[in-house]
Short mmCIF file of C-alpha atoms and ligand atoms in Angstrom, two decimals:
data_model
loop_
_atom_site.label_atom_id
_atom_site.label_comp_id
_atom_site.label_asym_id
_atom_site.label_seq_id
_atom_site.Cartn_x
_atom_site.Cartn_y
_atom_site.Cartn_z
CA MET A 27 189.28 274.45 -16.23
CA ALA A 28 191.33 277.29 -18.26
CA GLU A 29 194.05 278.73 -15.71
CA SER A 30 196.80 279.60 -17.99
CA THR A 31 197.30 283.31 -18.88
CA ASN A 32 199.13 283.08 -22.08
CA LYS A 33 196.91 284.31 -24.65
CA LEU A 34 198.14 282.02 -27.69
CA LYS A 35 197.87 278.30 -26.79
CA SER A 36 201.44 276.77 -26.10
CA HIS A 37 202.05 273.65 -27.54
CA VAL A 38 204.00 270.91 -25.85
CA LEU A 39 205.40 267.78 -27.44
CA ILE A 40 205.94 264.81 -24.73
CA LEU A 41 208.04 261.83 -25.76
CA PRO A 42 207.66 259.02 -23.00
CA TYR A 43 209.79 255.86 -22.69
CA PRO A 44 207.30 253.29 -23.88
CA VAL A 45 206.80 251.12 -20.60
CA GLN A 46 204.01 251.47 -18.28
CA GLY A 47 205.71 253.19 -15.38
CA HIS A 48 206.76 255.99 -17.64
CA LEU A 49 203.79 256.30 -19.74
CA ASN A 50 201.55 256.76 -16.87
CA PRO A 51 203.16 259.60 -15.16
CA MET A 52 204.11 261.59 -18.46
CA VAL A 53 200.41 260.94 -19.90
CA GLN A 54 199.36 262.55 -16.48
CA PHE A 55 201.23 265.33 -17.02
CA ALA A 56 200.03 265.91 -20.55
CA LYS A 57 196.57 265.90 -19.09
CA ARG A 58 197.59 268.57 -16.49
CA LEU A 59 198.82 270.78 -19.03
CA VAL A 60 195.81 270.41 -21.16
CA SER A 61 193.48 271.24 -18.13
CA LYS A 62 195.71 274.39 -18.10
CA ASN A 63 195.04 275.35 -21.64
CA VAL A 64 198.04 274.19 -23.09
CA LYS A 65 197.89 271.99 -26.56
CA VAL A 66 199.70 268.73 -26.07
CA THR A 67 200.81 265.86 -28.69
CA ILE A 68 202.21 262.94 -27.18
CA ALA A 69 204.71 261.17 -29.72
CA THR A 70 204.95 257.34 -28.60
CA THR A 71 206.01 254.20 -30.19
CA THR A 72 203.60 252.52 -32.86
CA TYR A 73 203.00 249.89 -30.32
CA THR A 74 201.82 251.99 -27.31
CA ALA A 75 200.04 254.60 -29.29
CA SER A 76 196.63 252.76 -29.43
CA SER A 77 196.74 252.37 -25.52
CA ILE A 78 196.43 256.36 -25.10
CA THR A 79 192.77 256.77 -24.86
CA THR A 80 192.30 260.28 -23.76
CA PRO A 81 190.32 262.23 -26.42
CA SER A 82 191.92 265.49 -25.40
CA LEU A 83 195.38 264.70 -26.29
CA SER A 84 196.70 264.21 -29.95
CA VAL A 85 198.83 260.83 -30.20
CA GLU A 86 201.41 260.76 -32.98
CA PRO A 87 202.64 257.23 -33.36
CA ILE A 88 206.55 257.07 -34.16
CA SER A 89 208.57 253.94 -34.85
CA ASP A 90 211.05 252.87 -32.52
CA GLY A 91 212.06 249.84 -35.05
CA PHE A 92 210.09 247.44 -32.91
CA ASP A 93 206.55 248.22 -33.95
CA SER A 94 204.82 245.17 -33.30
CA ILE A 95 206.55 244.30 -29.96
CA PRO A 96 206.66 245.52 -26.54
CA ILE A 97 209.85 246.66 -25.54
CA ALA A 98 210.24 244.44 -22.68
CA THR A 99 210.15 241.24 -24.65
CA PRO A 100 212.26 238.55 -23.00
CA GLY A 101 215.63 238.28 -24.78
CA SER A 102 215.59 241.44 -26.65
CA SER A 103 218.84 243.77 -26.30
CA ILE A 104 218.16 246.95 -24.42
CA ASP A 105 221.50 248.49 -26.14
CA LEU A 106 220.07 247.80 -29.55
CA TYR A 107 216.79 248.88 -28.84
CA SER A 108 218.11 252.45 -27.31
CA GLU A 109 220.21 252.76 -30.62
CA THR A 110 217.42 252.18 -32.97
CA PHE A 111 215.07 254.26 -31.12
CA LYS A 112 217.50 257.14 -30.93
CA LEU A 113 217.99 256.92 -34.91
CA LEU A 114 214.44 256.45 -35.93
CA GLY A 115 212.86 258.69 -32.99
CA SER A 116 215.10 261.62 -33.60
CA GLU A 117 213.95 261.87 -37.37
CA ALA A 118 210.43 261.41 -36.58
CA LEU A 119 210.66 264.08 -33.84
CA THR A 120 212.29 266.42 -36.06
CA ARG A 121 209.68 265.83 -38.90
CA LEU A 122 206.96 266.62 -36.33
CA ILE A 123 208.48 269.66 -35.02
CA GLU A 124 209.11 270.99 -38.36
CA LYS A 125 205.53 270.29 -39.57
CA SER A 126 203.93 272.40 -36.70
CA LYS A 127 205.89 275.21 -37.75
CA SER A 128 203.65 275.88 -40.44
CA THR A 129 200.31 275.48 -38.39
CA GLU A 130 198.61 277.69 -35.78
CA SER A 131 200.24 276.01 -33.07
CA PRO A 132 203.89 275.38 -33.48
CA ILE A 133 205.59 273.26 -31.05
CA ASP A 134 207.33 275.34 -28.28
CA CYS A 135 208.87 272.62 -26.19
CA LEU A 136 209.71 269.12 -26.24
CA VAL A 137 209.16 267.20 -22.87
CA TYR A 138 211.26 263.95 -23.34
CA ASP A 139 211.79 261.09 -20.93
CA SER A 140 215.23 261.24 -19.26
CA PHE A 141 215.74 257.69 -20.64
CA LEU A 142 215.80 259.22 -24.09
CA PRO A 143 218.26 262.04 -23.74
CA TRP A 144 218.64 262.60 -27.50
CA GLY A 145 215.18 264.43 -26.94
CA LEU A 146 217.45 267.37 -26.10
CA GLU A 147 219.80 267.23 -29.42
CA VAL A 148 216.55 267.26 -31.35
CA ALA A 149 214.81 270.08 -29.36
CA ARG A 150 218.12 272.05 -29.67
CA SER A 151 218.48 271.62 -33.16
CA MET A 152 215.03 272.66 -33.81
CA GLU A 153 215.16 275.65 -31.52
CA VAL A 154 212.28 274.73 -29.36
CA SER A 155 212.64 274.68 -25.27
CA ALA A 156 213.55 271.43 -23.89
CA ALA A 157 212.40 269.42 -20.60
CA SER A 158 213.64 266.26 -19.18
CA PHE A 159 210.97 264.13 -17.46
CA PHE A 160 212.58 261.87 -14.82
CA THR A 161 210.35 258.76 -13.55
CA ASN A 162 212.50 257.91 -10.65
CA ASN A 163 212.34 260.10 -7.35
CA LEU A 164 214.80 262.76 -6.53
CA THR A 165 216.77 260.94 -4.31
CA VAL A 166 217.39 258.10 -6.83
CA CYS A 167 218.28 260.51 -9.53
CA SER A 168 220.71 262.57 -7.38
CA VAL A 169 222.38 259.36 -6.54
CA LEU A 170 222.66 258.05 -10.00
CA ARG A 171 223.92 261.57 -11.14
CA LYS A 172 226.76 261.20 -8.50
CA PHE A 173 227.65 257.70 -10.00
CA SER A 174 227.25 258.95 -13.68
CA ASN A 175 229.87 261.83 -13.15
CA GLY A 176 232.34 259.94 -11.08
CA THR A 177 231.80 261.21 -7.73
CA PHE A 178 230.82 257.68 -6.44
CA PRO A 179 232.84 255.01 -8.19
CA LEU A 180 231.19 252.18 -10.14
CA PRO A 181 230.07 249.80 -9.18
CA ALA A 182 229.14 250.75 -5.45
CA ASP A 183 231.14 248.81 -3.03
CA PRO A 184 228.97 246.99 -0.47
CA ASN A 185 231.46 247.59 2.24
CA SER A 186 231.20 251.42 1.63
CA ALA A 187 230.09 253.85 4.14
CA PRO A 188 226.60 255.10 3.61
CA PHE A 189 226.29 257.34 0.58
CA LEU A 190 225.69 260.88 1.53
CA ILE A 191 224.11 263.43 -0.65
CA ARG A 192 223.61 266.68 1.39
CA GLY A 193 219.70 267.67 1.54
CA LEU A 194 218.71 263.98 1.28
CA PRO A 195 218.36 261.09 3.38
CA SER A 196 221.83 258.97 3.41
CA LEU A 197 221.67 255.67 1.49
CA ARG A 198 223.20 252.33 2.54
CA TYR A 199 224.35 249.82 -0.20
CA ASP A 200 221.15 247.98 -0.02
CA GLU A 201 219.25 251.04 -0.34
CA LEU A 202 220.93 252.02 -3.73
CA PRO A 203 219.29 251.49 -7.12
CA SER A 204 220.37 247.95 -7.62
CA PHE A 205 221.80 248.57 -11.15
CA VAL A 206 224.67 250.43 -9.80
CA GLY A 207 225.25 248.04 -7.02
CA ARG A 208 224.04 244.52 -6.61
CA HIS A 209 222.77 243.85 -10.15
CA TRP A 210 225.56 245.84 -11.90
CA PHE A 211 227.25 242.77 -13.25
CA SER A 212 224.09 240.76 -13.92
CA HIS A 213 222.30 243.47 -15.86
CA PRO A 214 224.64 245.98 -17.35
CA GLU A 215 222.27 247.15 -19.90
CA HIS A 216 219.74 248.28 -17.54
CA GLY A 217 222.90 250.26 -15.51
CA ARG A 218 223.67 251.95 -18.80
CA VAL A 219 220.10 253.03 -19.35
CA LEU A 220 220.02 254.81 -16.09
CA LEU A 221 223.36 256.25 -16.13
CA ASN A 222 222.85 257.56 -19.43
CA GLN A 223 220.26 260.30 -18.25
CA PHE A 224 222.75 262.50 -16.98
CA PRO A 225 225.69 263.46 -19.34
CA ASN A 226 223.65 266.22 -21.07
CA HIS A 227 220.74 266.77 -18.57
CA GLU A 228 221.93 269.99 -17.18
CA ASN A 229 221.68 271.71 -20.63
CA ALA A 230 217.93 270.99 -20.66
CA ASP A 231 215.78 273.90 -19.68
CA TRP A 232 213.59 272.19 -17.28
CA LEU A 233 214.13 269.06 -15.11
CA PHE A 234 210.92 267.69 -14.04
CA VAL A 235 210.73 265.10 -11.32
CA ASN A 236 207.45 263.22 -9.98
CA GLY A 237 207.39 264.28 -6.43
CA PHE A 238 206.40 267.34 -4.18
CA GLU A 239 208.15 269.84 -1.95
CA GLY A 240 208.92 267.96 1.50
CA LEU A 241 208.65 264.50 0.08
CA GLU A 242 212.41 263.54 0.12
CA THR A 243 214.48 266.58 0.98
CA GLN A 244 215.84 267.63 4.32
CA ASP A 245 217.00 270.89 5.64
CA CYS A 246 220.97 271.38 5.30
CA GLU A 247 222.39 272.20 8.60
CA ILE A 248 225.69 273.50 6.38
CA GLY A 249 226.17 274.27 3.00
CA GLU A 250 223.55 273.91 0.03
CA SER A 251 221.60 270.81 -0.89
CA GLU A 252 223.38 268.74 -3.47
CA ALA A 253 220.33 267.12 -4.62
CA MET A 254 219.67 267.30 -8.45
CA ARG A 255 218.14 270.79 -9.30
CA ALA A 256 214.75 269.89 -10.32
CA THR A 257 211.19 271.24 -10.54
CA LEU A 258 208.89 268.92 -8.59
CA ILE A 259 205.59 268.65 -10.38
CA GLY A 260 203.77 265.41 -8.66
CA PRO A 261 202.34 263.39 -7.80
CA MET A 262 201.48 262.62 -11.15
CA ILE A 263 198.39 260.75 -10.59
CA PRO A 264 194.95 261.00 -11.74
CA SER A 265 192.94 264.11 -10.50
CA ALA A 266 190.09 262.25 -9.21
CA TYR A 267 192.48 260.91 -6.48
CA LEU A 268 193.85 264.43 -5.66
CA ASP A 269 192.40 267.80 -6.20
CA GLY A 270 189.44 266.73 -8.49
CA ARG A 271 189.95 269.87 -10.71
CA ILE A 272 190.32 267.57 -14.23
CA LYS A 273 186.81 266.39 -14.95
CA ASP A 274 186.24 262.56 -14.90
CA ASP A 275 189.94 262.03 -14.57
CA LYS A 276 189.88 258.63 -12.82
CA ASP A 277 192.59 256.56 -14.62
CA TYR A 278 195.98 257.51 -16.46
CA GLY A 279 194.28 256.60 -19.83
CA ALA A 280 197.30 254.71 -20.98
CA SER A 281 196.87 251.14 -20.02
CA LEU A 282 198.88 248.57 -21.79
CA MET A 283 196.53 245.88 -20.51
CA LYS A 284 193.01 245.30 -20.14
CA PRO A 285 192.02 245.73 -16.35
CA VAL A 286 189.88 243.16 -14.76
CA SER A 287 187.56 245.53 -12.96
CA ASP A 288 184.03 244.59 -12.20
CA GLU A 289 185.10 241.24 -10.76
CA CYS A 290 187.54 243.07 -8.52
CA MET A 291 185.28 245.64 -7.63
CA GLU A 292 182.47 243.29 -6.90
CA TRP A 293 184.54 241.02 -4.91
CA LEU A 294 186.22 243.80 -2.72
CA GLY A 295 182.55 245.07 -1.96
CA THR A 296 181.93 241.66 0.06
CA LYS A 297 184.76 242.62 2.28
CA PRO A 298 185.13 244.88 5.52
CA ASN A 299 186.91 247.94 5.58
CA GLN A 300 190.67 248.00 5.59
CA SER A 301 190.53 244.12 5.96
CA VAL A 302 192.34 243.24 2.33
CA VAL A 303 195.91 243.08 1.22
CA PHE A 304 196.40 244.35 -2.22
CA VAL A 305 199.42 242.51 -3.91
CA SER A 306 201.30 243.83 -6.90
CA PHE A 307 204.56 243.68 -8.14
CA GLY A 308 204.04 246.09 -10.85
CA SER A 309 203.65 246.00 -14.71
CA PHE A 310 206.39 243.76 -15.40
CA GLY A 311 205.62 241.67 -12.54
CA VAL A 312 209.31 241.04 -11.88
CA ILE A 313 209.58 238.76 -8.90
CA PHE A 314 212.33 236.27 -8.47
CA GLU A 315 211.03 232.60 -8.03
CA LYS A 316 212.29 231.90 -4.60
CA GLN A 317 210.80 235.33 -3.44
CA LEU A 318 207.02 234.66 -4.94
CA VAL A 319 206.92 231.24 -3.03
CA GLU A 320 207.78 233.01 0.30
CA VAL A 321 205.31 235.87 -0.40
CA ALA A 322 202.93 233.10 -1.30
CA MET A 323 203.52 231.29 1.90
CA ALA A 324 203.01 234.36 3.94
CA LEU A 325 199.69 235.07 2.50
CA GLN A 326 198.66 231.78 3.50
CA GLU A 327 200.03 231.90 7.18
CA SER A 328 198.61 235.43 7.43
CA ASN A 329 194.96 234.54 7.12
CA LEU A 330 193.98 237.72 5.63
CA SER A 331 192.04 238.30 2.49
CA PHE A 332 194.08 239.20 -0.36
CA LEU A 333 193.66 240.43 -3.98
CA TRP A 334 196.88 239.82 -6.18
CA VAL A 335 197.67 240.76 -9.44
CA ILE A 336 199.66 238.00 -10.83
CA LYS A 337 200.97 236.73 -13.99
CA GLU A 338 199.81 233.26 -15.51
CA ALA A 339 203.40 231.79 -15.81
CA HIS A 340 203.81 232.79 -11.92
CA ILE A 341 200.75 231.12 -10.95
CA ALA A 342 202.05 227.75 -12.16
CA LYS A 343 204.94 228.26 -9.52
CA LEU A 344 203.18 228.87 -6.37
CA PRO A 345 203.30 226.39 -3.64
CA GLU A 346 201.28 223.14 -4.24
CA GLY A 347 197.79 223.49 -2.51
CA PHE A 348 198.28 227.33 -2.42
CA VAL A 349 195.34 228.26 -4.77
CA GLU A 350 193.09 225.71 -3.28
CA SER A 351 193.59 226.50 0.50
CA THR A 352 193.23 230.29 0.14
CA LYS A 353 190.18 230.40 -2.39
CA ASP A 354 187.76 231.78 0.16
CA ARG A 355 189.91 234.59 1.01
CA ALA A 356 191.92 235.21 -2.33
CA LEU A 357 191.16 236.69 -5.66
CA LEU A 358 194.18 236.46 -8.31
CA VAL A 359 193.74 238.64 -11.43
CA SER A 360 196.15 239.36 -14.35
CA TRP A 361 195.86 243.10 -14.29
CA VAL A 362 193.55 245.99 -12.39
CA ASN A 363 193.13 249.39 -12.51
CA GLN A 364 195.56 249.98 -9.52
CA LEU A 365 194.31 253.26 -8.34
CA GLU A 366 190.57 252.18 -8.21
CA VAL A 367 191.54 249.14 -6.19
CA LEU A 368 193.75 251.08 -3.75
CA ALA A 369 190.91 253.69 -3.16
CA HIS A 370 188.54 250.95 -2.09
CA GLU A 371 187.55 251.04 1.23
CA SER A 372 188.31 247.37 1.94
CA ILE A 373 191.90 247.90 1.24
CA GLY A 374 194.18 247.85 4.23
CA CYS A 375 197.28 247.39 2.94
CA PHE A 376 199.45 247.38 -0.26
CA LEU A 377 202.20 244.84 -0.47
CA THR A 378 204.13 246.16 -3.36
CA HIS A 379 207.48 245.89 -5.14
CA CYS A 380 207.80 249.60 -4.51
CA GLY A 381 207.99 250.82 -7.89
CA TRP A 382 208.06 254.66 -7.78
CA ASN A 383 204.65 255.11 -9.41
CA SER A 384 203.07 252.35 -6.88
CA THR A 385 204.89 253.72 -4.09
CA LEU A 386 203.46 257.39 -4.81
CA GLU A 387 200.20 255.98 -5.42
CA GLY A 388 199.79 254.20 -2.08
CA LEU A 389 201.34 257.40 -0.37
CA SER A 390 198.86 259.78 -1.95
CA LEU A 391 195.98 257.46 -1.53
CA GLY A 392 196.86 257.13 1.94
CA VAL A 393 197.34 253.33 2.02
CA PRO A 394 199.78 251.73 4.39
CA MET A 395 202.38 249.73 2.71
CA VAL A 396 204.77 246.72 2.94
CA GLY A 397 207.66 246.97 0.52
CA VAL A 398 209.30 243.66 -0.76
CA PRO A 399 211.61 245.30 -3.31
CA GLN A 400 213.12 243.10 -5.97
CA TRP A 401 215.44 245.41 -7.99
CA SER A 402 216.19 248.85 -9.58
CA ASP A 403 215.04 251.88 -7.48
CA GLN A 404 212.62 249.72 -5.50
CA MET A 405 214.88 249.31 -2.67
CA ASN A 406 215.20 253.16 -1.95
CA ASP A 407 211.49 253.75 -2.39
CA ALA A 408 211.05 251.15 0.21
CA LYS A 409 213.38 252.79 2.48
CA PHE A 410 211.19 255.96 2.25
CA VAL A 411 207.99 253.93 3.17
CA GLU A 412 209.50 252.82 6.30
CA GLN A 413 212.06 255.13 7.52
CA VAL A 414 211.09 258.49 6.36
CA TRP A 415 207.49 258.81 5.84
CA LYS A 416 206.48 255.82 8.18
CA VAL A 417 203.72 254.62 6.16
CA GLY A 418 204.63 251.00 6.55
CA TYR A 419 207.55 248.59 6.54
CA ARG A 420 210.37 247.47 4.13
CA ALA A 421 210.41 243.61 4.86
CA LYS A 422 213.99 242.96 5.62
CA GLU A 423 216.06 240.37 3.79
CA GLU A 424 217.63 237.39 5.50
CA ASP A 425 221.30 238.15 6.31
CA GLY A 426 223.48 236.91 3.42
CA GLU A 427 220.67 236.14 1.21
CA ALA A 428 218.68 238.49 -1.26
CA ILE A 429 215.55 237.13 -0.40
CA VAL A 430 212.70 237.99 2.17
CA LYS A 431 211.24 234.94 4.12
CA SER A 432 207.61 234.23 4.79
CA LYS A 433 207.73 234.93 8.51
CA GLU A 434 209.40 238.42 7.85
CA VAL A 435 206.20 239.35 5.42
CA VAL A 436 203.95 238.01 7.79
CA ARG A 437 205.50 240.58 10.69
CA CYS A 438 204.93 243.42 8.28
CA LEU A 439 201.75 242.58 7.25
CA LYS A 440 200.67 242.13 11.01
CA GLY A 441 202.38 245.24 11.96
CA VAL A 442 200.31 247.24 9.28
CA MET A 443 197.09 245.59 10.01
CA GLU A 444 197.08 245.15 13.74
CA GLY A 445 197.72 246.75 17.12
CA GLU A 446 199.14 250.02 17.95
CA SER A 447 201.76 250.11 14.99
CA SER A 448 198.90 249.81 12.71
CA VAL A 449 197.37 253.08 14.33
CA LYS A 450 200.53 254.84 13.96
CA ILE A 451 201.07 253.90 10.44
CA ARG A 452 197.60 254.81 9.71
CA GLU A 453 198.15 258.23 11.10
CA SER A 454 201.22 259.00 9.05
CA SER A 455 199.38 257.61 5.98
CA LYS A 456 196.51 260.09 6.37
CA LYS A 457 199.27 263.25 6.90
CA TRP A 458 200.99 262.22 3.62
CA LYS A 459 197.78 261.59 1.70
CA TYR A 460 197.01 265.21 2.89
CA LEU A 461 200.35 266.70 1.85
CA ALA A 462 200.18 265.06 -1.71
CA VAL A 463 196.67 266.48 -2.34
CA LYS A 464 197.76 269.98 -1.11
CA ALA A 465 200.77 269.96 -3.57
CA MET A 466 198.58 269.26 -6.61
CA SER A 467 195.86 271.44 -5.53
CA GLU A 468 195.26 275.03 -6.48
CA GLY A 469 198.35 277.14 -5.16
CA GLY A 470 200.32 274.00 -4.16
CA SER A 471 203.99 273.65 -4.56
CA SER A 472 203.69 271.48 -7.63
CA ASP A 473 200.65 273.18 -9.05
CA ARG A 474 202.62 276.47 -8.84
CA SER A 475 205.55 274.75 -10.74
CA ILE A 476 203.38 273.53 -13.18
CA ASN A 477 202.14 276.98 -13.84
CA GLU A 478 205.70 278.53 -14.08
CA PHE A 479 206.66 276.18 -16.58
CA ILE A 480 203.14 277.26 -18.77
CA GLU A 481 203.98 280.76 -18.04
CA SER A 482 207.65 280.62 -19.43
CA LEU A 483 206.00 278.88 -22.53
CA GLY A 484 203.86 281.86 -23.24
CA LYS A 485 206.60 284.13 -22.86
CA LYS A 486 207.64 283.00 -26.31
CA HIS A 487 204.66 284.07 -27.83
N1 UDP B 517 199.29 249.25 -12.64
C1 UDP B 517 197.97 248.83 -12.84
N2 UDP B 517 197.67 247.85 -12.70
C2 UDP B 517 198.22 246.64 -12.49
C3 UDP B 517 199.57 246.75 -11.86
C4 UDP B 517 200.22 247.94 -11.99
O1 UDP B 517 197.56 249.92 -13.44
O2 UDP B 517 197.50 245.64 -12.20
C5 UDP B 517 200.10 250.46 -12.72
C6 UDP B 517 200.26 251.13 -11.34
O3 UDP B 517 199.19 251.65 -11.10
C7 UDP B 517 201.68 252.06 -11.96
C8 UDP B 517 202.52 251.21 -12.81
O4 UDP B 517 201.33 250.25 -13.24
O5 UDP B 517 201.13 253.23 -12.24
C9 UDP B 517 203.64 250.55 -12.51
O6 UDP B 517 204.62 251.43 -12.35
P1 UDP B 517 205.56 251.32 -11.07
O7 UDP B 517 206.67 252.43 -11.15
O8 UDP B 517 204.90 251.07 -9.83
O9 UDP B 517 206.30 249.93 -11.43
P2 UDP B 517 207.04 249.29 -12.62
O10 UDP B 517 206.00 248.46 -13.35
O11 UDP B 517 207.62 250.43 -13.52
O12 UDP B 517 207.80 248.35 -11.81
#
């Protein structure tokens, strides 16, 4: 599978932020590079290192100061976390790069998660090239950048006219990343992490975004695009679901939790094609309690079969009688291999929180979606699902309440699963699946961009 033209193997060090939604695309990027004859080392926290199970990748555990607990432990301070990781991580990366200099394959480039912008300082001080990897989409990055540099005042004003960035769809207040708007005051630490991606990003040699040409950008009638100037290298999902060029690449190979696999596949196998709703609110499972109840009521009312990835603590909060009354058509599980589920022919709809990875996965596998976004970039991603790609719906909140009522969720589910709307949505889903696969296939736009990156490393040898 060696495609690269560089003679001496280049060596890339990859530093992900240690949560599932960042590990997945960055480990996938690592596997892509390896398939193109690049040596890759992943430097990740002691807590997450053992979750990376791909034999072709070297893994170097580094301390973030919290070796025995996951980063998202309730009550922990994100500011303290960021500070400690910066201090310990910078030292550890410096040592790793230094050590590699006396080997046959010195590190050429550090690809760091944009949530860890100190990676750039390490790369510069060690004289290796630097690439910042953004795990949000291009629109979210571009709008956050404008908030970060003061072009748009913080916090966003709910009564403001739509936020315009030439070359991208305009965004209403309720389509912005919530941490610069609705959740600015309640979650200031999250806002700081997002805005902190930008102060030095333009000095990096490469900015990578997990998207592909034509996914978000629009032609400009006048002037140049104001989208962040990034290299689009996605969709970063396992090759088996796209071009199939990486052998046996069926999962990300970085799961922090053990998936319930056989039981799900067996259960899905008993269902007719395109009849099941797959419900997941992502790796954190963040869903506000009132919203959880409305979603449950919608699933009850819809009479559809559903597979729900739900936390134990949330099961206890479901409406009384819910589990009993739906048990003939429902399976509740704690964690799945999401791609394996989405690819199953029985799945007819993905009811999702619209995290960026989940959204790209649904799009790339051609599964129609109903978005019930909760916070962060999810509102923006849900806008794309309904308005831009037309592969599903964003369930609408009741006026004045940050909550989607059950009847609205039912409306969206029926729209995806039944009638003429379903036919149109499935046509668009097919089209986007085709485009996603094309971008990553040989000669596709993302494939070419990755090759260019690799060639730039080769020139150093
Ligand atoms: N995921 C999974 N199994 C689950 C739930 C989620 O494998 O049961 C994966 C999913 O495929 C995606 C990631 O976890 O790649 C979640 O990332 P996303 O950006 O969608 O949401 P986040 O968890 O960051 O909110």
